[in-house]
Amino acid sequence: MTSTSTVGPGGTTEQVAPPPQRPPATPRRRRPGTLRRHAWQYVFLAPMLLLFVAFTLWPMVASWWYSFFDWDGVGPATEWVGFANFTEVLTSGRFWHAFRNSFLFSLVAICVEMPLALLVAILLNSRRLRGRNLYRLLLFLPVVTTTAVVGIVFAVLLDPAGGFINELLRSTGLVDSPVTFLSESSALPTVMAIDVWKGFGITLVYWLAALQTVPEDLYEASKVDGANGPQTLRHVTIPVIAPIGVVILLLTFQRSMNPFDLVQAMTQAGPNYATDVVATYIYRYAFNPELNAPRYGFACAAGVVFGVITLVMTALQGPLLRRQYLKGSR
Amino acid sequence: MRRMHLWHLLLIPLCLAWIYPFVWMISTAFKSEREVFLGGLSVLPKEWTLDNFTRAWDTAHFGTYLSNTVVFSVTTVAIVLLVSATSGYALGRGSLPGKKVIVGLLIATMFIPHGYTIIPIFKLVDGLGLNNGLLGAVLATAGPAHVVPILLFMGYFAGMPQELEDAARMDGASYPRIFFRIMLPLAKPVIGTVALFNFMAAWNAFFIPLVFTLGRPELRTLGVGMYSFFGQEATDWGGLAAAATISLLPIIAIFLFLQRTFVEGIAGAVKS
Amino acid sequence: MMEPELTRRSLLRILGVGAAATAVGGLTTACNLVGSSDKPSGDKVRIKVMLVPDPTGASQFYREQFDRFEEKNPDIEVQIIENPTDQQVNAIELSFQQGDPPDVFRAQDNGFDRIFDRGWIAPLDQYVTDEFTSRFPEGSLDPATSGLHRDGKLYTLPLVWGKWSVVRFLLVNNTAAKVGGVTTAPKTWEELEQAAAAITRAGGGRTFGFAGLWSKSNLARMFQHTAGPSSIDNGIDLRTGRAAINHPSLAAAVDLLTRMHAAKTMTPGWESWTDASKVHTAFAKGELAMFLAAPYQINEVRKLNPQLDMTIAAVPVPAAGRGGYSGQTASFSPLWSMSAQSKHPEQAWKVMDFLASKDFHRAYYEKFGTLTALESAWQDKAASNADQKAIMDIAAETVRLIPNPVLASKGGKELMSAIRGKQDLQWSEIALPAILRNQPFDRAAADLNAKLDAFIDEQAKAISAKGTPASRADLTFPTWNPLQPFNPSQK
């Protein structure tokens, strides 16, 4: 029915099977023509490659270079210190603590936010639910709410002395003494929960998009077979959206690695560094206005170490995700 | 059918609680300074005032900042769209030698933390002599590879039927013509998605616009202006709330407009 | 299934909105994309002033003041560049790197030295006249103690009164305190502890006895200053030149807070406060009975509740007696500076001169209630204002000059800069965990103390190797008695 419209929500999955490009044998032999044949493609790639080299690759390489200097970010970097910054990063307890927190943020986003958002997306995807567009908008609002404002509102709401949530908990008799949500021991889970709240709308929209790809007739068929809700979810919905799920996973992972704004607005990495993440750690050394001299070289080293480890971890999961992605799209 | 109604019992209170901070922001924007601090959490102001808005408008120069933000965001989005659509097309269709390397490199840089690379970027833009206008900030925002948009376009274009392209080529259409006349118009859902996301990010951006407009405060954007409410000694909550309210309205309008395209864009690109 | 149609329409709509918005905003700003070289009108000289619009209302205030200045100096146009507080120093540095620095800028304390060390600040001595000097309290511009001189030359001008940034108070909300039967402001740590407990007990979860903002470990410092040499702020006892994180006065201050936190007589959640507004609000509402305040906080509280029945008292001292005072290291703190690269130094100085004029200081005082550097601008009025009188009296009672290694020698300056820059060796890193986890402070303090001492030795060597002789002697002022004001000629 929609074979030409390419993406119409009604497109079926089996159409997708082998991508149309890549004719199997020939191109190898036609070497001389390759460049000319692809000339336009390279022209189309050029702007991106140019910007990529200038604004991604070069700053990265430059940061690698700076990480070998004791440098405050102003003027030429002259004081070569070899691997001293790296040994300091690698032996810094604070760095690993921040590192662990960064990953916990991702873990929560992936293990809590993603499944929850999927469930809500399934509910909001139902055509029979009235006002679902309004619900979508409401659930999306936190995404666009200014982070600085979020920090202030939650500090007021969660206040152990007279804050709304504690009043509620106390009046219902759930707790005797107020819960200190932002104390040293509970600040991290609290900020994580707020991070989930703030990012939920995005993940929800991703899942809603994914659900659009499930053909209506598959649902019909499953209903005819007498499957109930959870069964349909397991045997119809999830297999179809799994490949998109992999992409959403990557997107969520990337977003959740950097909760800088929220942490800075809520706790400024405190109390006692309980909510420190790598981004705030780097910020403290590179841009903290209270420093006599910023340690930009050291901050670069911390960024490099973090980047390399993240990359390795992603690369390790790569084959697994790839398999999932391909399996789903088959 | 009737079971669906039960969900409203759950969804309505959930959503109300969910958007409380947002509502608080709007109501605070209408409260007097004293009521903000001493009045607590009530949603309705005791006495309505527009003081915060006038303060936001004057002190934070919101008139100027608003038009700067529009220019900054629109230009940024335009560049991101153009660059990621062309490269997504080049990578998505036809087997390009070196494609795997390029895509691999792009994905690899996706996970490298940003922020601390600001100094090399600053030096670069400064060296290009672009530091006097918003273009420096635009390039610094739009320049770093936007991996997700590229992948979205790539996936979307890869999924388009070959016949479409073949037919056009048969008619003698050139590569750019096929792209701009046939392929790009079909990619509207992805365009909408990428536009929405990058617009939101550019609209709220703080660090880069700040760094690149240091010497020219008249070029600042709303995201930067917002921070003038954070003083060393005290934060002006009312002014901040008013400023945030003003700056959010366009974003919400755009979300409403683009919501549908957006959902299709992701679905379409990833499905292929 | 009609989605594509809708898509197209909504997309067109959005493009329309975008186009309209761009047209409106774009016409005015499009040229801003590449940047136009806008020249000041006529033959005016434009002076760029980079400042922080602080406190609330300062933005408007500075514009009005500079408008007045321009009226009197028709050949000068003042362009204000505002930055968020946290970004000001970074902003100044970047604008210098970019080759387009402001002519006059606000850089405080450490920030000033950061810029100064890069050689970007112009000396001002050539402009100073007798009339200029006479505006300041007598002797306060002495190069050895002004705090505004480096290497014997004047480099920066102050905004606030010297003691303003040093003096601290105990504020008591009398109405809230009365609930716990506390009718007079506590004079000793022990009284404070008991009063806080009594108020919290009687407050029934609505009112708490004591709280404060940990930021920069100020809370512990304010107590330590009453018990021992205040140079321990930086971990050093300047009488001996040795690390003193294990000094009993610091341990006692930390223990006091540990006890109060453990006994829950402090507002729950105080440790997570990052914004001083939180303290002011709680206090003005009567949910908090006592806190240690800087002078500006008195104004903030008054703004929230002008009728508040409050007592401004000195920070309590240990029952065993006072062991130290709040240490003033110089007559003033650096604030306004002039760029060494200014193309119009004469005109820039006129702006600087205006910022140090009696008119400006009087206007600043009247607008914000801040006691400014030129005492003569406000002294008469402040004496008849109860709050301000209390500030002055308590400052006289609790603030003393202390040695300042930064001003005393180049080696001292380099050493102090290295020590302050080393985050891991600051005692707040171990004090806060001790307080929150109710752990003993002594062992961690002894440990960190040894590390700091080793660091000082190592840095002294490294700095000397680079050509600036530096040693422990630069940090040692054997004749200093923390209970007496220090005179730099003493050394």
XYZ file of N, CA and C in Angstrom, chain C residues 255-395:
423
model
N 34.792 19.932 65.423
C 34.060 19.113 66.402
C 32.731 19.749 66.786
N 32.763 21.067 66.952
C 31.526 21.766 67.312
C 30.445 21.503 66.259
N 30.822 21.647 65.000
C 29.850 21.425 63.928
C 29.450 19.949 63.862
N 30.416 19.070 64.084
C 30.110 17.628 64.089
C 29.046 17.327 65.138
N 29.232 17.891 66.326
C 28.270 17.636 67.411
C 26.890 18.179 67.051
N 26.878 19.398 66.522
C 25.567 19.997 66.221
C 24.864 19.239 65.100
N 25.660 18.785 64.131
C 25.041 18.036 63.037
C 24.501 16.702 63.553
N 25.295 16.041 64.385
C 24.880 14.728 64.903
C 23.654 14.874 65.793
N 23.596 15.976 66.548
C 22.461 16.166 67.461
C 21.237 16.684 66.709
N 21.400 16.886 65.400
C 20.303 17.376 64.562
C 19.739 18.708 65.049
N 20.613 19.549 65.572
C 20.136 20.871 65.958
C 20.354 21.866 64.828
N 20.864 21.355 63.706
C 20.981 22.204 62.530
C 19.851 21.838 61.570
N 19.422 22.812 60.770
C 18.340 22.560 59.818
C 18.690 21.345 58.957
N 17.815 20.333 58.926
C 18.149 19.159 58.125
C 18.351 19.551 56.667
N 19.373 18.975 56.061
C 19.641 19.263 54.660
C 20.571 20.456 54.457
N 21.042 21.085 55.537
C 21.895 22.272 55.378
C 23.113 21.964 54.522
N 23.603 20.729 54.605
C 24.852 20.409 53.903
C 24.696 20.444 52.388
N 23.430 20.404 51.938
C 23.253 20.404 50.485
C 22.859 21.775 49.947
N 22.825 22.772 50.801
C 22.488 24.110 50.312
C 23.628 24.647 49.468
N 23.273 25.154 48.291
C 24.310 25.729 47.445
C 24.054 27.209 47.192
N 22.922 27.697 47.642
C 22.549 29.069 47.346
C 22.244 29.791 48.666
N 22.890 30.917 48.869
C 22.703 31.624 50.133
C 21.252 32.067 50.333
N 20.498 32.200 49.238
C 19.090 32.597 49.383
C 18.352 31.663 50.324
N 18.762 30.397 50.293
C 18.114 29.384 51.130
C 18.220 29.780 52.612
N 19.400 30.201 53.011
C 19.614 30.595 54.413
C 18.771 31.830 54.728
N 18.814 32.807 53.841
C 18.095 34.055 54.110
C 16.599 33.809 54.234
N 16.071 32.986 53.318
C 14.645 32.715 53.334
C 14.233 32.036 54.635
N 14.969 30.977 54.980
C 14.619 30.225 56.193
C 14.674 31.144 57.409
N 15.676 31.998 57.443
C 15.844 32.893 58.585
C 14.731 33.941 58.625
N 14.444 34.528 57.478
C 13.418 35.575 57.441
C 12.039 35.011 57.766
N 11.828 33.744 57.425
C 10.541 33.122 57.712
C 10.439 32.639 59.143
N 11.553 32.629 59.860
C 11.537 32.134 61.228
C 11.704 30.628 61.331
N 12.096 30.001 60.249
C 12.345 28.557 60.308
C 13.763 28.254 60.781
N 14.571 29.303 60.790
C 15.953 29.172 61.239
C 16.200 30.312 62.224
N 16.737 29.963 63.406
C 16.856 30.993 64.429
C 18.202 31.706 64.402
N 19.268 30.998 64.034
C 20.592 31.629 64.105
C 21.459 31.181 62.943
N 22.232 32.082 62.418
C 23.290 31.687 61.465
C 24.409 32.709 61.462
N 25.577 32.266 60.973
C 26.715 33.160 60.889
C 26.676 33.843 59.529
N 26.761 35.176 59.558
C 26.494 35.912 58.325
C 27.626 36.846 57.954
N 27.751 37.086 56.659
C 28.586 38.162 56.149
C 27.701 39.406 56.067
N 28.317 40.608 56.024
C 27.502 41.824 56.076
C 26.412 41.900 55.013
N 26.719 41.460 53.794
C 25.703 41.599 52.744
C 24.451 40.801 53.085
N 24.631 39.733 53.878
C 23.486 38.881 54.190
C 22.483 39.595 55.081
N 22.994 40.547 55.868
C 22.083 41.342 56.694
C 21.140 42.122 55.776
N 21.703 42.690 54.715
C 20.867 43.428 53.767
C 19.859 42.514 53.090
N 20.306 41.323 52.722
C 19.415 40.398 52.025
C 18.240 40.007 52.919
N 18.533 39.745 54.194
C 17.475 39.366 55.115
C 16.499 40.527 55.295
N 17.043 41.725 55.424
C 16.194 42.912 55.590
C 15.285 43.115 54.379
N 15.827 42.804 53.204
C 15.041 42.972 51.993
C 13.815 42.060 52.040
N 14.028 40.848 52.560
C 12.926 39.889 52.606
C 11.915 40.246 53.674
N 12.405 40.759 54.793
C 11.510 41.053 55.902
C 12.014 42.266 56.667
N 11.625 43.453 56.213
C 12.162 44.683 56.815
C 11.847 44.809 58.309
N 10.747 44.190 58.760
C 10.352 44.354 60.161
C 10.938 43.292 61.091
N 11.758 42.421 60.534
C 12.238 41.284 61.317
C 12.915 41.736 62.604
N 12.537 41.089 63.712
C 13.157 41.390 65.000
C 14.420 40.553 65.110
N 15.568 41.155 64.799
C 16.796 40.344 64.810
C 17.925 41.031 65.547
N 18.790 40.210 66.101
C 19.957 40.725 66.794
C 21.189 40.450 65.949
N 22.035 41.458 65.809
C 23.314 41.269 65.132
C 24.376 41.218 66.217
N 25.009 40.070 66.361
C 25.989 39.915 67.437
C 27.310 39.424 66.871
N 28.339 39.461 67.718
C 29.639 38.932 67.290
C 29.569 37.416 67.229
N 30.414 36.820 66.412
C 30.479 35.359 66.343
C 30.910 34.844 67.720
N 30.202 33.839 68.276
C 30.560 33.334 69.601
C 32.008 32.848 69.653
N 32.580 32.922 70.820
C 33.974 32.483 71.008
C 33.976 31.248 71.901
N 35.076 30.496 71.944
C 35.114 29.331 72.836
C 34.971 29.774 74.289
N 34.360 28.918 75.109
C 34.166 29.268 76.517
C 35.503 29.546 77.183
N 36.539 28.870 76.715
C 37.856 29.046 77.316
C 38.461 30.411 76.980
N 37.811 31.147 76.113
C 38.300 32.483 75.790
C 38.747 32.596 74.347
N 38.805 33.831 73.909
C 39.158 34.098 72.524
C 40.604 33.741 72.230
N 40.814 33.073 71.098
C 42.174 32.704 70.712
C 42.603 33.357 69.424
N 41.711 34.126 68.807
C 42.076 34.757 67.549
C 40.982 35.692 67.081
N 41.260 36.386 66.008
C 40.302 37.324 65.431
C 40.127 37.022 63.948
N 39.076 37.571 63.352
C 38.943 37.494 61.903
C 40.094 38.286 61.306
N 40.818 37.672 60.406
C 42.054 38.287 59.931
C 41.882 39.104 58.674
N 42.264 40.365 58.801
C 42.249 41.220 57.619
C 43.676 41.269 57.090
N 43.867 40.859 55.837
C 45.232 40.774 55.331
C 45.694 42.060 54.673
N 44.762 42.966 54.420
C 45.127 44.207 53.751
C 44.024 45.224 54.012
N 44.305 46.509 53.717
C 43.277 47.529 53.933
C 42.073 47.298 53.034
N 42.334 46.835 51.802
C 41.241 46.659 50.840
C 41.416 45.379 50.044
N 40.330 44.980 49.363
C 40.418 43.895 48.397
C 40.402 44.490 46.994
N 41.188 43.916 46.086
C 41.211 44.397 44.706
C 39.832 44.278 44.059
N 39.480 45.222 43.205
C 38.239 45.079 42.446
C 38.323 45.678 41.039
N 38.501 47.007 40.937
C 38.559 47.607 39.589
C 39.990 47.670 39.091
N 40.213 47.234 37.870
C 41.544 47.339 37.292
C 41.459 47.876 35.875
N 42.638 48.313 35.400
C 42.687 48.914 34.079
C 43.608 48.074 33.209
N 43.194 47.877 31.964
C 43.969 47.037 31.064
C 45.278 47.700 30.668
N 46.345 46.899 30.657
C 47.638 47.418 30.205
C 47.623 47.645 28.702
N 46.617 47.065 28.030
C 46.565 47.202 26.571
C 45.568 48.269 26.115
N 45.032 49.021 27.056
C 44.041 50.020 26.682
C 44.641 51.045 25.729
N 43.878 51.363 24.692
C 44.372 52.346 23.723
C 44.103 53.772 24.202
N 43.246 53.884 25.193
C 42.905 55.216 25.698
C 43.076 55.265 27.214
N 44.314 55.127 27.666
C 44.513 55.034 29.118
C 44.025 56.277 29.861
N 44.178 57.453 29.242
C 43.748 58.673 29.937
C 42.254 58.626 30.237
N 41.490 58.254 29.207
C 40.035 58.202 29.378
C 39.638 57.045 30.297
N 40.362 55.928 30.161
C 40.068 54.792 31.034
C 40.282 55.193 32.492
N 41.338 55.965 32.715
C 41.576 56.408 34.085
C 40.429 57.285 34.583
N 39.890 58.106 33.707
C 38.767 58.951 34.133
C 37.617 58.084 34.645
N 37.398 56.958 33.953
C 36.355 56.042 34.412
C 36.738 55.447 35.760
N 37.995 55.026 35.886
C 38.479 54.474 37.152
C 38.316 55.514 38.271
N 38.697 56.727 37.948
C 38.628 57.815 38.918
C 37.182 58.014 39.369
N 36.279 57.910 38.400
C 34.860 58.050 38.734
C 34.406 56.920 39.654
N 34.877 55.702 39.368
C 34.482 54.549 40.180
C 35.054 54.639 41.601
N 36.035 55.508 41.786
C 36.584 55.704 43.124
C 36.211 57.079 43.665
N 35.152 57.669 43.091
C 34.768 59.002 43.555
C 33.775 58.904 44.705
N 33.738 59.984 45.458
C 32.844 60.004 46.609
C 31.388 59.898 46.158
N 31.074 60.557 45.045
C 29.695 60.500 44.537
C 29.277 59.075 44.230
N 30.149 58.372 43.523
C 29.813 57.012 43.152
C 29.655 56.141 44.398
N 30.580 56.284 45.329
C 30.519 55.457 46.531
C 29.291 55.766 47.382
N 28.944 57.011 47.408
C 27.755 57.394 48.155
C 26.509 56.784 47.484
N 26.465 56.883 46.166
C 25.319 56.339 45.446
C 25.235 54.832 45.644
N 26.383 54.166 45.613
C 26.404 52.713 45.788
C 25.903 52.347 47.183
N 26.389 53.102 48.154
C 25.953 52.860 49.536
C 24.449 53.053 49.667
N 23.958 54.118 49.085
C 22.530 54.405 49.240
C 21.671 53.385 48.515
N 22.162 52.897 47.401
C 21.365 51.943 46.631
C 21.376 50.552 47.270
N 22.546 50.102 47.694
C 22.645 48.705 48.136
C 22.889 48.528 49.636
N 23.141 49.623 50.344
C 23.411 49.489 51.773
C 24.778 48.911 52.071
N 25.622 48.864 51.075
C 26.968 48.315 51.266
C 27.897 49.422 51.783
N 28.688 49.094 52.791
C 29.679 50.058 53.241
C 30.855 50.004 52.270
N 31.149 51.131 51.655
C 32.141 51.124 50.576
C 33.503 51.604 51.059
N 34.462 51.549 50.149
C 35.847 51.810 50.525
C 36.077 53.239 51.014
N 35.308 54.180 50.479
C 35.480 55.562 50.916
C 34.581 55.827 52.122
N 35.151 55.667 53.296
C 34.352 55.788 54.519
C 33.617 57.122 54.598
N 34.283 58.161 54.093
C 33.683 59.494 54.235
C 32.367 59.612 53.465
N 32.155 58.713 52.511
C 30.936 58.789 51.714
C 29.699 58.355 52.487
N 29.892 57.600 53.553
C 28.715 57.058 54.239
C 28.751 57.153 55.756
N 29.911 57.486 56.322
C 30.082 57.389 57.761
C 28.960 58.071 58.557
N 28.623 59.285 58.148
C 27.605 60.023 58.894
C 26.265 59.297 58.893
N 25.870 58.817 57.737
C 24.571 58.164 57.623
C 24.553 56.827 58.345
N 25.647 56.069 58.208
C 25.681 54.720 58.762
C 25.586 54.747 60.282
N 26.125 55.813 60.882
C 26.126 55.874 62.343
C 24.705 55.916 62.887
N 23.765 56.417 62.078
C 22.399 56.506 62.586
C 21.514 55.358 62.099
N 22.118 54.381 61.459
C 21.367 53.203 61.023
C 21.753 52.036 61.938
N 20.775 51.470 62.629
C 21.076 50.486 63.673
C 21.882 49.310 63.129
N 21.432 48.754 62.009
C 22.136 47.601 61.442
C 23.578 47.951 61.097
N 23.740 49.106 60.439
C 25.074 49.466 59.976
C 25.989 49.839 61.127
N 25.384 50.410 62.160
C 26.191 50.734 63.330
C 26.708 49.439 63.959
N 25.811 48.452 64.044
C 26.213 47.164 64.609
C 27.350 46.563 63.780
N 27.229 46.683 62.478
C 28.287 46.133 61.608
C 29.624 46.791 61.938
N 29.601 48.112 62.068
C 30.857 48.813 62.321
C 31.417 48.469 63.697
N 30.532 48.419 64.706
C 31.005 48.119 66.060
C 31.622 46.733 66.130
N 30.895 45.764 65.548
C 31.398 44.395 65.642
C 32.677 44.230 64.824
N 32.763 44.945 63.713
C 33.999 44.885 62.926
C 35.171 45.396 63.767
